[in-house]
mmCIF file of C-alpha atoms in Angstrom:
data_model
loop_
_atom_site.group_PDB
_atom_site.id
_atom_site.type_symbol
_atom_site.label_atom_id
_atom_site.label_comp_id
_atom_site.label_asym_id
_atom_site.label_seq_id
_atom_site.Cartn_x
_atom_site.Cartn_y
_atom_site.Cartn_z
ATOM 1 C CA MET V 1 8.608 -7.694 -18.355
ATOM 2 C CA SER V 2 9.257 -7.358 -14.640
ATOM 3 C CA SER V 3 10.317 -4.904 -11.985
ATOM 4 C CA THR V 4 11.317 -4.897 -8.338
ATOM 5 C CA ARG V 5 8.670 -2.437 -7.132
ATOM 6 C CA GLU V 6 8.809 -2.143 -3.345
ATOM 7 C CA THR V 7 5.719 -3.013 -1.319
ATOM 8 C CA PRO V 8 5.331 -2.264 2.421
ATOM 9 C CA VAL V 9 4.087 -5.794 3.146
ATOM 10 C CA ARG V 10 4.831 -8.865 1.057
ATOM 11 C CA LEU V 11 1.547 -10.743 1.303
ATOM 12 C CA THR V 12 2.921 -13.831 -0.422
ATOM 13 C CA GLN V 13 5.256 -14.373 2.538
ATOM 14 C CA PHE V 14 2.237 -15.034 4.764
ATOM 15 C CA ALA V 15 1.079 -18.003 2.661
ATOM 16 C CA HIS V 16 2.381 -21.562 2.475
ATOM 17 C CA GLY V 17 1.396 -21.634 -1.204
ATOM 18 C CA GLY V 18 0.250 -19.127 -3.773
ATOM 19 C CA GLY V 19 -3.063 -18.849 -5.600
ATOM 20 C CA CYS V 20 -4.504 -22.014 -7.075
ATOM 21 C CA ALA V 21 -1.226 -23.843 -6.386
ATOM 22 C CA CYS V 22 -2.470 -24.187 -2.793
ATOM 23 C CA LYS V 23 -5.315 -26.482 -3.868
ATOM 24 C CA ILE V 24 -5.573 -29.956 -2.389
ATOM 25 C CA PRO V 25 -3.905 -32.314 -4.908
ATOM 26 C CA PRO V 26 -6.462 -33.655 -7.414
ATOM 27 C CA GLY V 27 -5.767 -37.318 -6.665
ATOM 28 C CA GLU V 28 -6.253 -36.845 -2.928
ATOM 29 C CA LEU V 29 -9.403 -34.803 -3.518
ATOM 30 C CA GLU V 30 -10.925 -37.447 -5.767
ATOM 31 C CA ASP V 31 -10.190 -40.132 -3.169
ATOM 32 C CA VAL V 32 -12.232 -38.169 -0.643
ATOM 33 C CA LEU V 33 -15.093 -37.210 -2.951
ATOM 34 C CA GLY V 34 -15.348 -40.738 -4.296
ATOM 35 C CA THR V 35 -16.523 -41.949 -0.878
ATOM 36 C CA LEU V 36 -19.322 -39.390 -0.667
ATOM 37 C CA SER V 37 -22.713 -39.239 -2.311
ATOM 38 C CA PRO V 38 -25.807 -37.089 -1.723
ATOM 39 C CA THR V 39 -27.894 -38.465 1.138
ATOM 40 C CA LEU V 40 -30.920 -36.202 0.865
ATOM 41 C CA PRO V 41 -33.665 -36.820 -1.708
ATOM 42 C CA VAL V 42 -34.236 -34.176 -4.365
ATOM 43 C CA THR V 43 -37.058 -31.957 -3.203
ATOM 44 C CA GLY V 44 -39.111 -29.193 -4.722
ATOM 45 C CA GLY V 45 -38.876 -30.535 -8.250
ATOM 46 C CA ILE V 46 -35.570 -28.765 -8.961
ATOM 47 C CA PRO V 47 -33.237 -31.190 -10.746
ATOM 48 C CA LEU V 48 -29.467 -31.126 -10.336
ATOM 49 C CA LEU V 49 -28.146 -30.937 -13.883
ATOM 50 C CA VAL V 50 -24.414 -30.850 -13.089
ATOM 51 C CA GLY V 51 -22.986 -32.087 -9.793
ATOM 52 C CA THR V 52 -19.773 -33.758 -8.662
ATOM 53 C CA ALA V 53 -19.922 -36.820 -10.913
ATOM 54 C CA THR V 54 -17.993 -35.324 -13.839
ATOM 55 C CA GLY V 55 -15.725 -32.957 -11.890
ATOM 56 C CA ASP V 56 -17.065 -29.921 -13.707
ATOM 57 C CA ASP V 57 -16.306 -26.281 -12.886
ATOM 58 C CA ALA V 58 -19.570 -25.476 -11.088
ATOM 59 C CA ALA V 59 -22.856 -27.013 -9.964
ATOM 60 C CA VAL V 60 -25.983 -26.386 -12.023
ATOM 61 C CA VAL V 61 -29.668 -26.726 -11.194
ATOM 62 C CA VAL V 62 -32.574 -26.080 -13.547
ATOM 63 C CA LEU V 63 -35.474 -23.853 -12.589
ATOM 64 C CA PRO V 64 -38.457 -24.980 -14.689
ATOM 65 C CA GLY V 65 -40.220 -22.132 -16.464
ATOM 66 C CA ARG V 66 -43.836 -21.401 -15.637
ATOM 67 C CA ASP V 67 -46.678 -20.306 -17.872
ATOM 68 C CA GLY V 68 -44.643 -20.890 -21.005
ATOM 69 C CA ALA V 69 -41.465 -19.245 -19.712
ATOM 70 C CA THR V 70 -38.141 -20.738 -20.729
ATOM 71 C CA ASP V 71 -36.269 -22.901 -18.227
ATOM 72 C CA ARG V 72 -33.288 -21.236 -16.567
ATOM 73 C CA ALA V 73 -30.138 -22.800 -15.207
ATOM 74 C CA VAL V 74 -28.620 -21.530 -11.968
ATOM 75 C CA VAL V 75 -24.846 -21.935 -11.791
ATOM 76 C CA SER V 76 -23.170 -22.016 -8.367
ATOM 77 C CA THR V 77 -19.480 -22.057 -7.448
ATOM 78 C CA ALA V 78 -16.970 -20.918 -4.831
ATOM 79 C CA ASP V 79 -13.244 -20.268 -5.103
ATOM 80 C CA PHE V 80 -10.713 -18.711 -2.736
ATOM 81 C CA PHE V 81 -6.986 -18.951 -2.149
ATOM 82 C CA THR V 82 -3.909 -17.562 -0.434
ATOM 83 C CA PRO V 83 -2.084 -14.481 -1.815
ATOM 84 C CA VAL V 84 -0.684 -15.035 -5.293
ATOM 85 C CA VAL V 85 0.899 -11.569 -5.533
ATOM 86 C CA ASP V 86 2.092 -9.050 -2.947
ATOM 87 C CA ASP V 87 -0.129 -6.165 -4.043
ATOM 88 C CA PRO V 88 -3.441 -6.505 -2.126
ATOM 89 C CA TYR V 89 -5.560 -4.787 -4.783
ATOM 90 C CA ASP V 90 -4.181 -7.006 -7.516
ATOM 91 C CA TRP V 91 -4.731 -10.093 -5.364
ATOM 92 C CA GLY V 92 -8.367 -9.100 -4.911
ATOM 93 C CA ARG V 93 -8.826 -8.594 -8.632
ATOM 94 C CA ILE V 94 -7.176 -11.902 -9.493
ATOM 95 C CA ALA V 95 -9.187 -13.868 -6.925
ATOM 96 C CA ALA V 96 -12.464 -12.363 -8.131
ATOM 97 C CA ALA V 97 -11.694 -13.023 -11.806
ATOM 98 C CA ASN V 98 -10.756 -16.590 -10.906
ATOM 99 C CA ALA V 99 -14.011 -17.207 -9.019
ATOM 100 C CA LEU V 100 -16.131 -15.667 -11.785
ATOM 101 C CA SER V 101 -14.339 -17.864 -14.319
ATOM 102 C CA ASP V 102 -16.114 -21.006 -13.131
ATOM 103 C CA VAL V 103 -19.447 -19.494 -14.191
ATOM 104 C CA TYR V 104 -18.076 -18.462 -17.580
ATOM 105 C CA ALA V 105 -16.601 -21.948 -18.016
ATOM 106 C CA MET V 106 -20.140 -23.353 -17.778
ATOM 107 C CA GLY V 107 -21.473 -20.884 -20.346
ATOM 108 C CA GLY V 108 -23.160 -18.774 -17.690
ATOM 109 C CA ARG V 109 -23.385 -15.124 -16.697
ATOM 110 C CA PRO V 110 -22.438 -14.220 -13.095
ATOM 111 C CA VAL V 111 -25.127 -12.173 -11.362
ATOM 112 C CA LEU V 112 -24.367 -12.308 -7.614
ATOM 113 C CA ALA V 113 -21.253 -12.897 -5.531
ATOM 114 C CA VAL V 114 -20.422 -12.868 -1.830
ATOM 115 C CA ASN V 115 -16.935 -12.355 -0.455
ATOM 116 C CA LEU V 116 -14.992 -15.054 1.396
ATOM 117 C CA LEU V 117 -12.230 -13.532 3.528
ATOM 118 C CA ALA V 118 -9.816 -15.054 6.051
ATOM 119 C CA TRP V 119 -7.536 -12.539 7.745
ATOM 120 C CA PRO V 120 -4.831 -12.645 10.442
ATOM 121 C CA ARG V 121 -6.236 -9.620 12.252
ATOM 122 C CA ASP V 122 -3.413 -9.378 14.799
ATOM 123 C CA VAL V 123 -0.709 -9.557 12.131
ATOM 124 C CA LEU V 124 -1.842 -7.723 8.999
ATOM 125 C CA PRO V 125 -3.567 -4.310 9.014
ATOM 126 C CA PHE V 126 -7.163 -4.115 7.850
ATOM 127 C CA ASP V 127 -6.190 -1.404 5.396
ATOM 128 C CA LEU V 128 -4.725 -4.215 3.299
ATOM 129 C CA ALA V 129 -7.911 -6.256 3.611
ATOM 130 C CA ARG V 130 -9.853 -3.220 2.395
ATOM 131 C CA GLU V 131 -7.661 -3.088 -0.716
ATOM 132 C CA VAL V 132 -8.219 -6.806 -1.355
ATOM 133 C CA LEU V 133 -11.982 -6.340 -1.146
ATOM 134 C CA ARG V 134 -11.818 -3.224 -3.329
ATOM 135 C CA GLY V 135 -10.041 -5.220 -6.012
ATOM 136 C CA GLY V 136 -12.731 -7.879 -5.884
ATOM 137 C CA LEU V 137 -15.493 -5.269 -6.116
ATOM 138 C CA ASP V 138 -13.916 -3.623 -9.141
ATOM 139 C CA VAL V 139 -13.629 -6.863 -11.116
ATOM 140 C CA ALA V 140 -17.156 -7.923 -10.158
ATOM 141 C CA ALA V 141 -18.404 -4.527 -11.342
ATOM 142 C CA GLU V 142 -16.587 -5.039 -14.650
ATOM 143 C CA ALA V 143 -18.405 -8.366 -14.961
ATOM 144 C CA GLY V 144 -21.776 -6.774 -14.167
ATOM 145 C CA CYS V 145 -22.048 -8.947 -11.068
ATOM 146 C CA HIS V 146 -23.460 -7.719 -7.750
ATOM 147 C CA VAL V 147 -21.446 -8.270 -4.565
ATOM 148 C CA GLY V 148 -23.878 -8.671 -1.682
ATOM 149 C CA GLY V 149 -21.771 -9.048 1.451
ATOM 150 C CA GLY V 150 -19.971 -12.232 2.435
ATOM 151 C CA HIS V 151 -18.268 -13.938 5.339
ATOM 152 C CA SER V 152 -14.997 -13.357 7.175
ATOM 153 C CA VAL V 153 -12.970 -15.276 9.768
ATOM 154 C CA ASP V 154 -9.863 -14.635 11.828
ATOM 155 C CA ASP V 155 -7.239 -16.956 10.345
ATOM 156 C CA PRO V 156 -3.438 -17.198 10.692
ATOM 157 C CA GLU V 157 -3.140 -17.282 6.884
ATOM 158 C CA PRO V 158 -4.818 -14.704 4.613
ATOM 159 C CA LYS V 159 -7.246 -16.070 2.039
ATOM 160 C CA TYR V 160 -9.728 -14.391 -0.274
ATOM 161 C CA GLY V 161 -12.225 -15.354 -2.930
ATOM 162 C CA MET V 162 -15.909 -15.408 -3.741
ATOM 163 C CA ALA V 163 -18.941 -17.628 -3.904
ATOM 164 C CA VAL V 164 -20.670 -16.806 -7.178
ATOM 165 C CA THR V 165 -24.143 -17.468 -8.562
ATOM 166 C CA GLY V 166 -24.826 -17.191 -12.273
ATOM 167 C CA LEU V 167 -27.559 -17.789 -14.817
ATOM 168 C CA ALA V 168 -27.369 -19.792 -18.025
ATOM 169 C CA ASP V 169 -29.512 -21.300 -20.753
ATOM 170 C CA PRO V 170 -29.719 -25.012 -19.820
ATOM 171 C CA SER V 171 -29.746 -25.927 -23.526
ATOM 172 C CA ARG V 172 -26.477 -24.021 -24.152
ATOM 173 C CA LEU V 173 -24.235 -25.064 -21.279
ATOM 174 C CA LEU V 174 -20.509 -25.650 -21.633
ATOM 175 C CA ARG V 175 -19.744 -28.950 -19.885
ATOM 176 C CA ASN V 176 -16.589 -30.971 -19.578
ATOM 177 C CA ASP V 177 -18.370 -34.240 -20.449
ATOM 178 C CA ALA V 178 -19.688 -33.115 -23.835
ATOM 179 C CA GLY V 179 -16.511 -33.532 -25.889
ATOM 180 C CA ARG V 180 -16.661 -35.744 -28.962
ATOM 181 C CA PRO V 181 -14.045 -37.101 -31.399
ATOM 182 C CA GLY V 182 -13.179 -34.629 -34.134
ATOM 183 C CA MET V 183 -13.548 -31.513 -32.007
ATOM 184 C CA PRO V 184 -10.538 -29.156 -32.034
ATOM 185 C CA LEU V 185 -9.158 -27.778 -28.760
ATOM 186 C CA SER V 186 -8.701 -24.030 -28.246
ATOM 187 C CA LEU V 187 -6.964 -22.273 -25.338
ATOM 188 C CA SER V 188 -7.854 -18.646 -24.599
ATOM 189 C CA LYS V 189 -4.930 -17.652 -22.309
ATOM 190 C CA PRO V 190 -1.230 -18.578 -22.386
ATOM 191 C CA LEU V 191 0.268 -20.883 -19.754
ATOM 192 C CA GLY V 192 3.037 -20.098 -17.287
ATOM 193 C CA LEU V 193 1.183 -18.134 -14.617
ATOM 194 C CA GLY V 194 2.177 -20.558 -11.880
ATOM 195 C CA VAL V 195 5.927 -20.425 -12.418
ATOM 196 C CA LEU V 196 5.914 -16.625 -12.759
ATOM 197 C CA ASN V 197 3.867 -16.282 -9.572
ATOM 198 C CA ASN V 198 6.246 -18.640 -7.801
ATOM 199 C CA ARG V 199 9.193 -16.542 -8.966
ATOM 200 C CA HIS V 200 7.414 -13.425 -7.697
ATOM 201 C CA LYS V 201 6.879 -15.075 -4.302
ATOM 202 C CA ALA V 202 10.547 -16.080 -4.082
ATOM 203 C CA THR V 203 12.193 -12.915 -5.395
ATOM 204 C CA GLY V 204 9.709 -10.034 -5.245
ATOM 205 C CA GLU V 205 9.982 -9.460 -8.998
ATOM 206 C CA ARG V 206 6.695 -8.202 -10.429
ATOM 207 C CA PHE V 207 5.396 -9.560 -13.714
ATOM 208 C CA GLY V 208 2.842 -7.081 -14.975
ATOM 209 C CA HIS V 209 1.893 -9.156 -18.012
ATOM 210 C CA ALA V 210 1.059 -12.099 -15.729
ATOM 211 C CA VAL V 211 -1.148 -9.885 -13.542
ATOM 212 C CA ALA V 212 -2.906 -8.519 -16.627
ATOM 213 C CA THR V 213 -3.563 -12.073 -17.810
ATOM 214 C CA MET V 214 -4.973 -13.169 -14.455
ATOM 215 C CA VAL V 215 -7.319 -10.198 -13.973
ATOM 216 C CA ALA V 216 -8.732 -10.532 -17.507
ATOM 217 C CA LEU V 217 -12.246 -11.980 -17.411
ATOM 218 C CA ASN V 218 -13.104 -15.082 -19.415
ATOM 219 C CA ARG V 219 -16.393 -13.441 -20.408
ATOM 220 C CA GLU V 220 -15.491 -12.799 -24.054
ATOM 221 C CA ALA V 221 -13.977 -16.256 -24.507
ATOM 222 C CA ALA V 222 -17.148 -17.887 -23.131
ATOM 223 C CA ALA V 223 -19.389 -15.758 -25.339
ATOM 224 C CA ALA V 224 -17.272 -16.570 -28.392
ATOM 225 C CA ALA V 225 -17.396 -20.280 -27.567
ATOM 226 C CA LEU V 226 -21.188 -20.223 -27.277
ATOM 227 C CA ASP V 227 -21.528 -18.202 -30.490
ATOM 228 C CA ALA V 228 -19.370 -20.806 -32.241
ATOM 229 C CA GLY V 229 -21.733 -23.564 -31.073
ATOM 230 C CA ALA V 230 -19.352 -25.104 -28.511
ATOM 231 C CA VAL V 231 -20.860 -27.396 -25.892
ATOM 232 C CA CYS V 232 -17.714 -28.530 -24.056
ATOM 233 C CA ALA V 233 -15.228 -26.439 -22.087
ATOM 234 C CA THR V 234 -13.393 -26.051 -18.803
ATOM 235 C CA ASP V 235 -11.141 -23.414 -17.313
ATOM 236 C CA VAL V 236 -7.459 -24.008 -16.655
ATOM 237 C CA THR V 237 -6.607 -23.309 -13.016
ATOM 238 C CA GLY V 238 -4.918 -25.152 -10.172
ATOM 239 C CA PHE V 239 -4.749 -28.631 -11.734
ATOM 240 C CA GLY V 240 -2.862 -27.255 -14.726
ATOM 241 C CA PHE V 241 -3.554 -27.590 -18.436
ATOM 242 C CA LEU V 242 -2.850 -31.332 -18.374
ATOM 243 C CA GLY V 243 -4.949 -31.941 -15.278
ATOM 244 C CA HIS V 244 -8.018 -30.119 -16.547
ATOM 245 C CA LEU V 245 -7.643 -31.627 -20.020
ATOM 246 C CA HIS V 246 -7.388 -35.099 -18.469
ATOM 247 C CA LYS V 247 -10.620 -34.483 -16.542
ATOM 248 C CA LEU V 248 -12.374 -33.256 -19.703
ATOM 249 C CA ALA V 249 -11.198 -36.212 -21.783
ATOM 250 C CA ARG V 250 -12.047 -38.719 -19.069
ATOM 251 C CA ALA V 251 -15.543 -37.278 -18.533
ATOM 252 C CA SER V 252 -16.185 -37.212 -22.291
ATOM 253 C CA GLY V 253 -14.823 -40.711 -22.960
ATOM 254 C CA VAL V 254 -12.272 -39.485 -25.509
ATOM 255 C CA THR V 255 -8.531 -38.971 -25.885
ATOM 256 C CA ALA V 256 -7.066 -35.477 -26.237
ATOM 257 C CA VAL V 257 -4.138 -35.089 -28.610
ATOM 258 C CA VAL V 258 -2.065 -31.964 -27.939
ATOM 259 C CA ASP V 259 0.211 -30.193 -30.420
ATOM 260 C CA THR V 260 2.796 -29.004 -27.906
ATOM 261 C CA ALA V 261 4.314 -26.559 -30.400
ATOM 262 C CA ALA V 262 0.959 -24.749 -30.662
ATOM 263 C CA VAL V 263 0.482 -24.166 -26.917
ATOM 264 C CA PRO V 264 1.095 -20.485 -26.009
ATOM 265 C CA TYR V 265 3.229 -19.473 -23.001
ATOM 266 C CA LEU V 266 3.796 -16.181 -21.211
ATOM 267 C CA ASP V 267 7.097 -14.420 -21.743
ATOM 268 C CA GLY V 268 9.565 -15.585 -19.126
ATOM 269 C CA ALA V 269 7.682 -18.746 -18.209
ATOM 270 C CA ARG V 270 10.201 -21.175 -19.667
ATOM 271 C CA ASP V 271 13.084 -19.231 -18.089
ATOM 272 C CA ALA V 272 11.317 -19.485 -14.723
ATOM 273 C CA VAL V 273 11.042 -23.260 -15.094
ATOM 274 C CA ARG V 274 14.718 -23.552 -15.975
ATOM 275 C CA ALA V 275 15.567 -21.459 -12.914
ATOM 276 C CA GLY V 276 13.635 -23.866 -10.689
ATOM 277 C CA TYR V 277 10.583 -21.770 -9.770
ATOM 278 C CA VAL V 278 8.202 -24.729 -9.918
ATOM 279 C CA SER V 279 5.598 -25.127 -7.189
ATOM 280 C CA GLY V 280 4.870 -28.347 -5.349
ATOM 281 C CA GLY V 281 1.330 -28.140 -6.732
ATOM 282 C CA THR V 282 2.658 -28.278 -10.286
ATOM 283 C CA ARG V 283 4.792 -31.328 -9.524
ATOM 284 C CA ARG V 284 1.807 -33.045 -7.898
ATOM 285 C CA ASN V 285 -0.295 -32.250 -10.987
ATOM 286 C CA LEU V 286 2.300 -33.866 -13.221
ATOM 287 C CA ALA V 287 2.513 -36.964 -11.044
ATOM 288 C CA TRP V 288 -1.283 -37.277 -11.048
ATOM 289 C CA VAL V 289 -1.669 -37.179 -14.845
ATOM 290 C CA ALA V 290 1.428 -39.248 -15.655
ATOM 291 C CA PRO V 291 -0.307 -42.672 -15.654
ATOM 292 C CA SER V 292 -2.944 -41.321 -18.071
ATOM 293 C CA THR V 293 -0.607 -39.387 -20.384
ATOM 294 C CA ASP V 294 1.575 -40.348 -23.331
ATOM 295 C CA PHE V 295 4.230 -37.626 -23.109
ATOM 296 C CA GLY V 296 5.749 -38.448 -26.486
ATOM 297 C CA PRO V 297 8.710 -36.161 -27.284
ATOM 298 C CA ALA V 298 7.911 -33.545 -24.631
ATOM 299 C CA ASP V 299 10.943 -32.675 -22.500
ATOM 300 C CA THR V 300 10.839 -32.153 -18.737
ATOM 301 C CA ASP V 301 10.426 -28.365 -18.928
ATOM 302 C CA THR V 302 7.516 -28.672 -21.338
ATOM 303 C CA ARG V 303 5.830 -31.269 -19.153
ATOM 304 C CA LEU V 304 6.149 -28.997 -16.131
ATOM 305 C CA LEU V 305 4.727 -26.016 -18.027
ATOM 306 C CA LEU V 306 1.786 -28.074 -19.260
ATOM 307 C CA ALA V 307 1.116 -29.169 -15.663
ATOM 308 C CA ASP V 308 1.790 -25.683 -14.256
ATOM 309 C CA ALA V 309 -0.758 -24.758 -11.569
ATOM 310 C CA GLN V 310 -2.488 -21.760 -13.127
ATOM 311 C CA THR V 311 -4.356 -19.052 -11.254
ATOM 312 C CA SER V 312 -7.229 -17.450 -13.182
ATOM 313 C CA GLY V 313 -6.159 -19.123 -16.404
ATOM 314 C CA GLY V 314 -8.051 -19.253 -19.661
ATOM 315 C CA LEU V 315 -10.825 -21.392 -21.082
ATOM 316 C CA LEU V 316 -9.997 -24.701 -22.733
ATOM 317 C CA VAL V 317 -12.749 -25.168 -25.311
ATOM 318 C CA ALA V 318 -13.616 -28.148 -27.475
ATOM 319 C CA GLY V 319 -14.180 -26.076 -30.582
ATOM 320 C CA GLU V 320 -12.612 -23.255 -32.546
ATOM 321 C CA VAL V 321 -12.822 -19.911 -30.751
ATOM 322 C CA PRO V 322 -11.895 -16.719 -32.639
ATOM 323 C CA GLY V 323 -8.683 -15.262 -31.256
ATOM 324 C CA ALA V 324 -7.686 -18.423 -29.382
ATOM 325 C CA PRO V 325 -5.066 -20.776 -30.815
ATOM 326 C CA VAL V 326 -6.026 -24.350 -31.636
ATOM 327 C CA VAL V 327 -3.722 -26.547 -29.541
ATOM 328 C CA GLY V 328 -5.004 -30.032 -30.344
ATOM 329 C CA GLU V 329 -8.056 -32.165 -30.963
ATOM 330 C CA LEU V 330 -10.239 -34.842 -29.437
ATOM 331 C CA VAL V 331 -10.096 -38.332 -30.943
ATOM 332 C CA MET V 332 -11.568 -41.755 -30.221
ATOM 333 C CA ARG V 333 -10.660 -43.055 -26.780
ATOM 334 C CA GLY V 334 -7.299 -44.825 -26.692
ATOM 335 C CA PRO V 335 -5.094 -46.233 -23.925
ATOM 336 C CA HIS V 336 -4.327 -42.712 -22.641
ATOM 337 C CA SER V 337 -6.614 -39.771 -21.927
ATOM 338 C CA VAL V 338 -3.959 -37.295 -23.137
ATOM 339 C CA VAL V 339 -1.319 -37.716 -25.854
ATOM 340 C CA LEU V 340 1.403 -35.128 -26.512
ATOM 341 C CA ARG V 341 2.773 -34.741 -30.023
#
C-alpha cells in the first residue's frame, strides 16, 4: 500500500497546503463572488450558457452554427495548486488530470491547454520544473489534448496546473443544476485522497494507489454518464464530497440522500483519519456544509472522510453509471440539502 521511497527534494515541504486542500474555503469564496457581477454587455452574439451563478465546474459559451451547422459549446476552466506529492512527475500528472477533469465534468472533450507554473527559481532547480511539465504533457497527450505553451512566474511557493479549453454538445451538457428528484447518485472514484496526501506530506510515505487514482482521467466516466443519458454531474475535488454534493443539490433545488455504507474509500484512508492526518481544508469543508447537512448516524471519522478535500477526484453523477457505485439519490427539497443515512 505504501513505501518510504527516498526523493532528493520533498516538494510538499515547500507548500503551506497540498493539492486542492489549498483552495480558498468555499464560504469565503462565495462571499467574495456574491458581490461581483459581469459589468460588460454581451457582445458578438455569443451567449454565456454557464457562468458563476450555479457554481459549476467550468464556464460555457455557445458558438452558433452557420449554414445549417450544429451549435457547439466551448468549455473553459483553469486549475492549479501547490505540490500534493513529492515526486515532480507525478505532481505534474495529477495537476493536469485535475484540470482536465473540469471539462469532463461538464460533458466536454478537452482540446487545448496552456501550462500555469509558479516556481521559486532561486530555491528549487529547474530540472524539477521540467519533470512537472513533462508529467502534465504526458497526461494531456493521453487525453488527446494539445498543450500550447503557458505562463510562468517566479514565486516563493511552487504551483502548477493548466487552463483548459474543451468542446461539447450544448444539448448534452452535464450541469450541476440539472438534478431532479428520483435520480440516483453515482461516484466514479473512491474518497480518501486528501487524508492520504496529508499523511504523505507529514511522513514521506508514498501511496501508489492514491497516485494511480489521481492521475486517472475522468474521460471514461464522463462518456459513460452521457451514454446513460445523464444531464447532471460535478467532480469531487477541493470542497470534498459533501461540499460538491451540497452545491449540486442547492443549484438543482433538491435534497441529496447519501447511503454512507455505499460510499467507497481508498485503502488506508480511515486509518489516516484516525491517526489525525486531516487537513485544515477538510475541516473547513465540514464546517461549511454543517448548517445544510443532516448527519444522521454518521460518526466523526465518516463526516471527515465525506468532507475530505480531494485532489483529482471522481465524477459525482446524478444517474447510474456502469462501474460506479450508487451512493444515494436525489429527492424533493427538504430542510437540508444533504441527508446522511
